[in-house]
């Protein structure tokens, strides 16, 4: 005849193992569900990254024409765009701002470049070029109107 105490211990251990199996099955289901969520998140991230890359490529300035004439476009400053890609007069403007001891007004840049700064009609186009360089990320304009290089 079987020992009742041994039979009771076997039954108790079987109940413990059944409970443990249930907990492990639940944890396994949770792990699988989280893995599925991560796979979906990776696919979404890939799609968003592709869309952003496409948007950046389409937002890049493209050469254009106005009235049948080619217009000069100043590229946005990015890690892959070198200063040498700027037109020569814009390169000279950047060099003049760099050579200055600190932030400079448009008039000072004009003087460094040999522009007749006493004539407003000569100074304003230069100011426009400085602002364009600011807009494209090549220079920085301080609140007081002075221009300085980007770090």
CSV table of C-alpha atoms in Angstrom, one decimal:
chain,number,residue,atom,x,y,z
A,1,UNK,CA,0.0,0.0,0.0
A,2,UNK,CA,1.1,3.6,-0.7
A,3,UNK,CA,2.3,5.8,2.0
A,4,UNK,CA,-0.4,8.5,2.4
A,5,UNK,CA,2.2,11.1,3.4
A,6,UNK,CA,4.3,10.5,0.3
A,7,UNK,CA,1.2,10.6,-1.9
A,8,UNK,CA,0.2,14.0,-0.3
A,9,UNK,CA,3.7,15.4,-1.0
A,10,UNK,CA,3.6,14.3,-4.6
A,11,UNK,CA,0.1,15.9,-5.0
A,12,UNK,CA,1.4,19.2,-3.4
A,13,UNK,CA,4.5,19.2,-5.6
A,14,UNK,CA,2.4,18.6,-8.7
A,15,UNK,CA,0.1,21.6,-7.7
A,16,UNK,CA,3.2,23.8,-7.3
A,17,UNK,CA,4.6,22.7,-10.7
A,18,UNK,CA,1.2,23.3,-12.3
A,19,UNK,CA,1.1,26.8,-10.8
A,20,UNK,CA,4.7,27.5,-11.9
A,21,UNK,CA,3.9,26.3,-15.4
A,22,UNK,CA,0.9,28.7,-15.5
A,23,UNK,CA,3.0,31.6,-14.4
A,24,UNK,CA,5.8,30.8,-16.9
A,25,UNK,CA,3.2,30.4,-19.8
A,26,UNK,CA,1.8,33.8,-18.8
A,27,UNK,CA,5.3,35.4,-18.8
A,28,UNK,CA,6.1,33.7,-22.1
A,29,UNK,CA,3.0,35.2,-23.6
A,30,UNK,CA,3.9,38.6,-22.3
A,31,UNK,CA,7.4,38.3,-23.7
A,32,UNK,CA,6.1,37.3,-27.1
A,33,UNK,CA,3.6,40.2,-27.1
A,34,UNK,CA,6.3,42.7,-26.3
A,35,UNK,CA,8.6,41.2,-29.0
A,36,UNK,CA,5.8,41.7,-31.5
A,37,UNK,CA,5.3,45.3,-30.4
A,38,UNK,CA,9.1,45.9,-30.8
A,39,UNK,CA,9.0,44.5,-34.3
A,40,UNK,CA,6.1,46.8,-35.2
A,41,UNK,CA,8.0,49.8,-33.6
A,42,UNK,CA,11.1,48.9,-35.7
A,43,UNK,CA,9.0,48.9,-38.9
A,44,UNK,CA,7.4,52.2,-38.0
A,45,UNK,CA,10.8,53.7,-37.2
A,46,UNK,CA,12.2,52.5,-40.5
A,47,UNK,CA,9.2,54.0,-42.4
A,48,UNK,CA,9.5,57.3,-40.6
A,49,UNK,CA,13.2,57.5,-41.1
A,50,UNK,CA,12.7,56.9,-44.9
A,51,UNK,CA,10.0,59.5,-45.0
A,52,UNK,CA,12.2,62.1,-43.2
A,53,UNK,CA,15.1,61.3,-45.6
A,54,UNK,CA,12.7,61.8,-48.6
A,55,UNK,CA,11.4,65.0,-47.1
A,56,UNK,CA,14.9,66.3,-46.5
A,57,UNK,CA,15.9,65.4,-50.0
A,58,UNK,CA,12.9,67.1,-51.5
A,59,UNK,CA,13.3,70.2,-49.3
A,60,UNK,CA,16.9,70.8,-50.4
A,61,UNK,CA,17.1,73.9,-52.5
A,62,UNK,CA,17.3,73.1,-56.2
A,63,UNK,CA,18.7,75.4,-58.9
A,64,UNK,CA,16.0,77.4,-60.4
A,65,UNK,CA,15.2,80.0,-63.0
A,66,UNK,CA,13.3,83.2,-62.8
A,67,UNK,CA,12.1,84.9,-66.0
A,68,UNK,CA,14.3,82.5,-68.0
A,69,UNK,CA,17.4,83.6,-66.1
A,70,UNK,CA,19.4,81.3,-63.8
A,71,UNK,CA,19.1,82.5,-60.1
A,72,UNK,CA,21.9,82.0,-57.6
A,73,UNK,CA,20.8,79.8,-54.8
A,74,UNK,CA,22.8,79.7,-51.5
A,75,UNK,CA,22.9,76.2,-50.1
A,76,UNK,CA,21.8,75.5,-46.6
A,77,UNK,CA,24.7,74.7,-44.3
A,78,UNK,CA,24.8,71.0,-43.6
A,79,UNK,CA,27.7,68.7,-42.7
A,80,UNK,CA,28.1,67.6,-46.3
A,81,UNK,CA,28.0,71.1,-47.8
A,82,UNK,CA,31.4,72.8,-47.9
A,83,UNK,CA,31.9,76.5,-47.8
A,84,UNK,CA,33.5,76.2,-51.2
A,85,UNK,CA,30.1,75.4,-52.7
A,86,UNK,CA,29.1,79.0,-52.0
A,87,UNK,CA,29.5,81.6,-54.8
A,88,UNK,CA,32.8,83.5,-54.6
A,89,UNK,CA,31.3,86.8,-53.3
A,90,UNK,CA,29.5,84.9,-50.4
A,91,UNK,CA,32.8,83.2,-49.6
A,92,UNK,CA,34.5,86.7,-49.4
A,93,UNK,CA,31.7,87.9,-47.1
A,94,UNK,CA,32.2,84.9,-44.8
A,95,UNK,CA,36.0,85.4,-44.8
A,96,UNK,CA,35.5,89.1,-43.9
A,97,UNK,CA,33.2,88.2,-40.9
A,98,UNK,CA,35.7,85.6,-39.7
A,99,UNK,CA,38.6,88.1,-39.9
A,100,UNK,CA,36.8,90.6,-37.8
A,101,UNK,CA,37.8,90.7,-34.1
A,102,UNK,CA,34.2,90.1,-33.1
A,103,UNK,CA,30.6,90.6,-34.3
A,104,UNK,CA,30.4,93.2,-37.1
A,105,UNK,CA,27.8,95.5,-38.7
A,106,UNK,CA,27.1,95.3,-42.4
A,107,UNK,CA,28.8,98.6,-42.8
A,108,UNK,CA,32.1,97.1,-41.4
A,109,UNK,CA,31.9,94.1,-43.7
A,110,UNK,CA,31.4,96.5,-46.6
A,111,UNK,CA,34.5,98.5,-45.6
A,112,UNK,CA,36.5,95.2,-45.4
A,113,UNK,CA,35.3,94.2,-48.9
A,114,UNK,CA,35.9,97.7,-50.4
A,115,UNK,CA,32.2,98.5,-50.9
A,116,UNK,CA,31.4,102.2,-50.9
A,117,UNK,CA,29.4,102.2,-47.7
A,118,UNK,CA,28.4,105.9,-47.9
A,119,UNK,CA,26.0,104.9,-50.7
A,120,UNK,CA,23.0,103.1,-49.3
A,121,UNK,CA,22.3,101.4,-52.6
A,122,UNK,CA,25.6,99.6,-52.3
A,123,UNK,CA,25.3,98.7,-48.7
A,124,UNK,CA,21.7,97.2,-48.8
A,125,UNK,CA,22.5,94.4,-51.2
A,126,UNK,CA,25.4,93.4,-48.9
A,127,UNK,CA,23.1,93.4,-45.9
A,128,UNK,CA,20.7,91.2,-47.9
A,129,UNK,CA,23.5,88.7,-48.6
A,130,UNK,CA,24.5,88.7,-44.9
A,131,UNK,CA,20.9,88.0,-44.0
A,132,UNK,CA,20.7,85.2,-46.6
A,133,UNK,CA,23.8,83.6,-45.1
A,134,UNK,CA,22.1,83.8,-41.7
A,135,UNK,CA,18.9,82.2,-43.1
A,136,UNK,CA,20.9,79.4,-44.6
A,137,UNK,CA,22.9,78.7,-41.4
A,138,UNK,CA,26.3,80.1,-42.4
A,139,UNK,CA,26.3,83.1,-40.1
A,140,UNK,CA,24.5,84.2,-37.0
A,141,UNK,CA,22.7,87.6,-36.5
A,142,UNK,CA,22.8,89.0,-33.0
A,143,UNK,CA,19.8,90.9,-31.6
A,144,UNK,CA,21.7,94.2,-32.0
A,145,UNK,CA,22.0,93.6,-35.8
A,146,UNK,CA,25.6,92.6,-35.8
A,147,UNK,CA,26.8,89.4,-37.7
A,148,UNK,CA,29.1,86.7,-36.5
A,149,UNK,CA,30.2,83.3,-37.6
A,150,UNK,CA,28.6,80.1,-36.4
A,151,UNK,CA,30.6,77.8,-34.1
